[in-house]
């Protein structure tokens, strides 16, 4: 039999969520349902459920870097994204490995930095050294950075309370070096819509969507960033990839479901064909 053609591939550089709602689990689930083969560089293993993160173990930085270089050199990477990077040392290792693999900056492989700098409750996940490394080493390498409003505050010191503030924050973030900034508005709960904002240094593009009245949004940020990354891996230009990510996560939030005692996950099940009975 002839070989089947290889699908596009995308790499997630992220931590593991034992609850399966966020992290690399959400990324791989999204890649699959977007028709993209998922590659993984694990940064940390977390002990978590819907009640919170109870413990974690970070992988050695050279192991994180080695995973990136191993898959890039053999299997090829169509686009890459980051999730939780855990420490400044891991960020240093990721930056070097991406440079060697031709990922990000002005290289051919697009690089999405999802700056997972705050937990679901808004608490910082980095010390100041980690935030500095994120700002100085990864943002200048990013094709596109995708902060939520808590992460905007940690990266810039700006507290955003309205759409005008999102515009101002996007300008400040763009000055840190990424080619595109996508400020997400999910935490702007006073706004009846969920209008994310994309900025390339000169033009603002609004990405509107409904605001669903559900508490079950765990993994929404990871899902949007990984859908966007999948779009880039399939050859979409950044603006269209951002629209694709917004469309995908809106569907995932609409179909989210309860699981466990608190915040349940957004869903990728809507992408699956119903089973015949």
Coordinates of C-alpha atoms in Angstrom, one line a residue:
X1 CA 0.0 0.0 0.0
X2 CA 1.3 3.5 -0.7
X3 CA 2.2 5.7 2.3
X4 CA -0.4 8.2 3.5
X5 CA 0.8 11.8 3.3
X6 CA 2.1 13.3 6.5
X7 CA -0.2 15.8 8.2
X8 CA 1.0 19.2 9.3
X9 CA 2.8 19.1 12.7
X10 CA 2.8 21.5 15.7
X11 CA 4.9 21.4 18.9
X12 CA 3.7 22.3 22.3
X13 CA 6.3 23.2 25.0
X14 CA 4.3 23.0 28.1
X15 CA 3.4 21.4 31.4
X16 CA 1.2 18.3 32.1
X17 CA -2.2 18.8 33.8
X18 CA -3.2 15.6 35.7
X19 CA -6.8 16.8 35.4
X20 CA -6.6 16.7 31.6
X21 CA -8.2 20.1 31.2
X22 CA -5.3 22.4 30.4
X23 CA -1.6 22.3 29.6
X24 CA -0.2 19.9 27.1
X25 CA -3.3 17.7 27.3
X26 CA -5.5 20.6 26.0
X27 CA -2.9 21.4 23.3
X28 CA -2.7 17.8 22.0
X29 CA -6.5 17.5 22.0
X30 CA -6.8 20.7 20.1
X31 CA -4.1 19.8 17.6
X32 CA -5.7 16.5 16.9
X33 CA -9.2 18.0 16.3
X34 CA -7.7 20.7 14.1
X35 CA -6.1 18.0 11.9
X36 CA -2.5 18.5 13.1
X37 CA 0.0 16.0 14.4
X38 CA 1.1 17.0 17.9
X39 CA 4.7 17.0 19.1
X40 CA 5.6 17.6 22.8
X41 CA 8.3 19.0 24.9
X42 CA 7.2 18.5 28.6
X43 CA 8.4 21.2 31.0
X44 CA 6.8 20.1 34.2
X45 CA 4.4 17.6 35.7
X46 CA 1.7 19.1 37.9
X47 CA -0.5 17.5 40.6
X48 CA -3.8 19.2 40.0
X49 CA -7.5 18.9 39.8
X50 CA -10.4 21.3 39.6
X51 CA -9.6 22.5 43.1
X52 CA -6.2 23.8 42.2
X53 CA -2.5 22.9 41.7
X54 CA -1.3 20.9 44.7
X55 CA 2.3 20.2 43.7
X56 CA 4.6 20.0 40.7
X57 CA 8.0 18.7 39.5
X58 CA 9.9 20.7 36.9
X59 CA 12.0 18.8 34.3
X60 CA 15.7 19.5 34.0
X61 CA 16.2 22.3 31.4
X62 CA 18.5 20.2 29.2
X63 CA 15.7 17.5 28.9
X64 CA 13.2 20.2 27.9
X65 CA 15.7 21.5 25.3
X66 CA 16.5 18.0 24.1
X67 CA 12.9 17.2 23.4
X68 CA 12.5 20.3 21.2
X69 CA 15.7 19.5 19.2
X70 CA 14.9 15.8 18.9
X71 CA 11.5 16.2 17.3
X72 CA 12.5 19.3 15.2
X73 CA 15.6 17.5 13.7
X74 CA 13.7 14.3 12.8
X75 CA 10.0 14.9 12.3
X76 CA 9.8 18.6 11.4
X77 CA 7.8 21.3 13.1
X78 CA 5.2 23.4 11.3
X79 CA 4.6 25.8 14.2
X80 CA 5.4 25.8 17.9
X81 CA 3.8 27.2 21.0
X82 CA 4.7 27.5 24.7
X83 CA 2.6 27.0 27.8
X84 CA 3.8 26.8 31.4
X85 CA 7.6 27.1 31.3
X86 CA 8.1 26.9 35.1
X87 CA 11.4 28.7 35.6
X88 CA 13.9 31.2 34.2
X89 CA 16.3 28.3 33.6
X90 CA 13.8 26.4 31.5
X91 CA 13.1 29.6 29.5
X92 CA 16.8 30.0 28.8
X93 CA 17.0 26.4 27.6
X94 CA 13.8 26.8 25.4
X95 CA 15.1 30.0 23.8
X96 CA 18.4 28.4 22.9
X97 CA 16.8 25.2 21.6
X98 CA 14.3 27.1 19.5
X99 CA 17.1 29.2 18.0
X100 CA 19.0 26.0 17.1
X101 CA 15.8 24.4 15.6
X102 CA 14.9 27.5 13.5
X103 CA 11.8 28.3 15.6
X104 CA 10.7 31.9 16.0
X105 CA 12.3 35.3 15.6
X106 CA 12.9 35.7 11.9
X107 CA 13.1 31.9 11.2
X108 CA 10.7 30.0 9.1
X109 CA 8.8 28.2 11.9
X110 CA 6.2 30.4 13.6
X111 CA 6.4 30.6 17.4
X112 CA 3.4 31.4 19.6
X113 CA 4.2 32.4 23.1
X114 CA 1.3 31.8 25.5
X115 CA 2.7 33.5 28.6
X116 CA 1.3 31.2 31.2
X117 CA 2.4 33.5 34.0
X118 CA -0.7 33.4 36.2
X119 CA -2.9 30.6 37.5
X120 CA -6.6 30.4 36.9
X121 CA -7.1 32.5 40.0
X122 CA -4.7 35.2 38.9
X123 CA -1.7 34.2 41.1
X124 CA 1.7 34.5 39.5
X125 CA 3.4 31.3 38.5
X126 CA 6.9 32.8 38.1
X127 CA 9.2 34.7 40.4
X128 CA 10.7 38.0 39.0
X129 CA 13.6 36.2 37.3
X130 CA 11.1 34.1 35.4
X131 CA 9.0 37.1 34.3
X132 CA 12.2 38.9 33.2
X133 CA 13.3 35.9 31.2
X134 CA 9.8 35.7 29.6
X135 CA 9.9 39.4 28.7
X136 CA 13.5 39.5 27.5
X137 CA 14.1 36.1 25.9
X138 CA 10.8 34.8 24.6
X139 CA 8.7 37.8 23.6
X140 CA 11.3 39.1 21.1
X141 CA 11.3 35.6 19.6
X142 CA 7.5 35.4 19.3
X143 CA 5.5 35.5 16.1
X144 CA 2.5 36.0 18.3
X145 CA 2.0 36.4 22.0
X146 CA -1.4 35.6 23.6
X147 CA -1.8 37.0 27.2
X148 CA -4.9 37.2 29.2
X149 CA -5.5 40.3 31.3
X150 CA -3.8 38.8 34.4
X151 CA -0.8 38.1 32.3
X152 CA -0.9 41.6 30.8
X153 CA -0.7 43.0 34.4
X154 CA 2.3 40.8 35.3
X155 CA 4.2 41.5 32.1
X156 CA 3.5 45.3 31.9
X157 CA 2.2 46.4 35.3
X158 CA -1.0 47.7 33.6
X159 CA -4.4 46.8 35.0
X160 CA -6.9 46.6 32.1
X161 CA -10.6 47.3 32.9
X162 CA -12.0 48.1 29.5
X163 CA -11.4 47.9 25.7
X164 CA -9.5 51.1 25.6
X165 CA -7.1 49.7 28.2
X166 CA -6.6 46.6 26.0
X167 CA -5.5 48.9 23.1
X168 CA -3.0 50.6 25.3
X169 CA -1.7 47.3 26.7
X170 CA -1.3 45.9 23.2
X171 CA 1.0 48.8 22.2
X172 CA 3.2 48.3 25.3
X173 CA 3.4 44.6 24.8
X174 CA 4.3 45.0 21.1
X175 CA 7.3 47.2 22.2
X176 CA 8.7 44.1 24.0
X177 CA 9.4 42.5 20.6
X178 CA 6.7 40.1 19.3
X179 CA 5.5 40.6 15.8
X180 CA 1.8 40.3 16.8
X181 CA 0.1 40.7 20.2
X182 CA -3.3 39.1 20.9
X183 CA -4.8 40.5 24.1
X184 CA -7.6 38.2 25.3
X185 CA -10.7 39.6 26.9
X186 CA -12.1 36.6 28.7
X187 CA -11.4 38.1 32.1
X188 CA -13.1 41.4 31.2
X189 CA -16.4 40.2 32.7
X190 CA -18.0 43.6 32.7
X191 CA -18.1 43.5 28.8
X192 CA -21.2 41.7 27.5
X193 CA -19.1 40.5 24.5
X194 CA -15.8 38.7 24.4
X195 CA -13.8 40.9 22.0
X196 CA -10.1 39.9 21.7
X197 CA -7.6 42.4 20.2
X198 CA -4.9 41.7 17.7
X199 CA -2.1 44.2 17.1
X200 CA 0.8 44.1 14.6
X201 CA 2.4 47.4 15.5
X202 CA 0.3 49.5 13.2
X203 CA -3.2 48.0 12.8
X204 CA -5.7 46.8 15.4
X205 CA -8.0 43.9 14.5
X206 CA -10.9 43.0 16.8
X207 CA -11.9 39.4 17.1
X208 CA -15.5 39.4 18.5
X209 CA -17.2 36.5 20.0
X210 CA -20.1 35.7 22.4
X211 CA -19.6 35.7 26.2
X212 CA -21.0 32.4 27.5
X213 CA -22.5 32.3 31.0
X214 CA -20.6 29.2 32.1
X215 CA -18.1 28.8 35.0
X216 CA -16.4 25.9 33.1
X217 CA -13.6 27.6 31.2
X218 CA -10.5 25.6 32.4
X219 CA -8.1 25.3 29.5
X220 CA -9.6 28.0 27.3
X221 CA -6.4 30.0 27.0
X222 CA -4.4 26.9 26.1
X223 CA -7.1 25.8 23.6
X224 CA -7.1 29.1 21.8
X225 CA -3.3 29.3 21.6
X226 CA -3.0 25.8 20.3
X227 CA -5.8 26.2 17.7
X228 CA -4.0 29.3 16.5
X229 CA -0.8 27.4 16.4
X230 CA -2.5 24.6 14.4
X231 CA -3.7 27.3 11.9
X232 CA -0.1 28.5 11.5
X233 CA 1.1 25.0 11.0
X234 CA -1.5 24.5 8.2
X235 CA -0.2 27.7 6.5
X236 CA -2.6 30.3 7.6
X237 CA -1.2 33.9 7.9
X238 CA -1.2 35.2 11.5
X239 CA -4.4 37.3 11.3
X240 CA -6.4 34.3 9.8
X241 CA -4.8 31.9 12.3
X242 CA -5.9 34.2 15.1
X243 CA -9.5 34.2 13.7
X244 CA -9.3 30.5 13.5
X245 CA -8.2 30.2 17.1
X246 CA -11.0 32.5 18.2
X247 CA -13.6 30.5 16.4
X248 CA -12.3 27.2 17.8
X249 CA -12.2 28.4 21.4
X250 CA -15.7 30.0 21.2
X251 CA -17.1 26.6 20.2
X252 CA -15.1 24.9 22.9
X253 CA -16.4 27.2 25.6
X254 CA -20.0 26.9 24.4
X255 CA -19.7 23.1 24.7
X256 CA -17.8 23.1 28.0
X257 CA -18.9 20.7 30.7
X258 CA -18.8 20.2 34.5
X259 CA -16.2 17.8 35.9
X260 CA -15.0 17.6 39.5
X261 CA -15.9 20.0 42.3
X262 CA -15.1 23.4 40.7
X263 CA -14.2 24.6 37.2
X264 CA -14.7 22.1 34.4
X265 CA -12.9 22.1 31.1
X266 CA -13.7 23.6 27.7
X267 CA -14.6 20.9 25.2
X268 CA -13.2 19.6 21.9
X269 CA -15.9 17.0 21.7
X270 CA -17.9 19.3 19.4
X271 CA -15.4 18.5 16.6
X272 CA -16.1 14.8 16.8
X273 CA -18.6 13.1 14.5
X274 CA -21.5 11.4 16.4
X275 CA -21.1 7.7 16.8
X276 CA -23.5 5.5 14.8
X277 CA -25.6 3.2 16.9

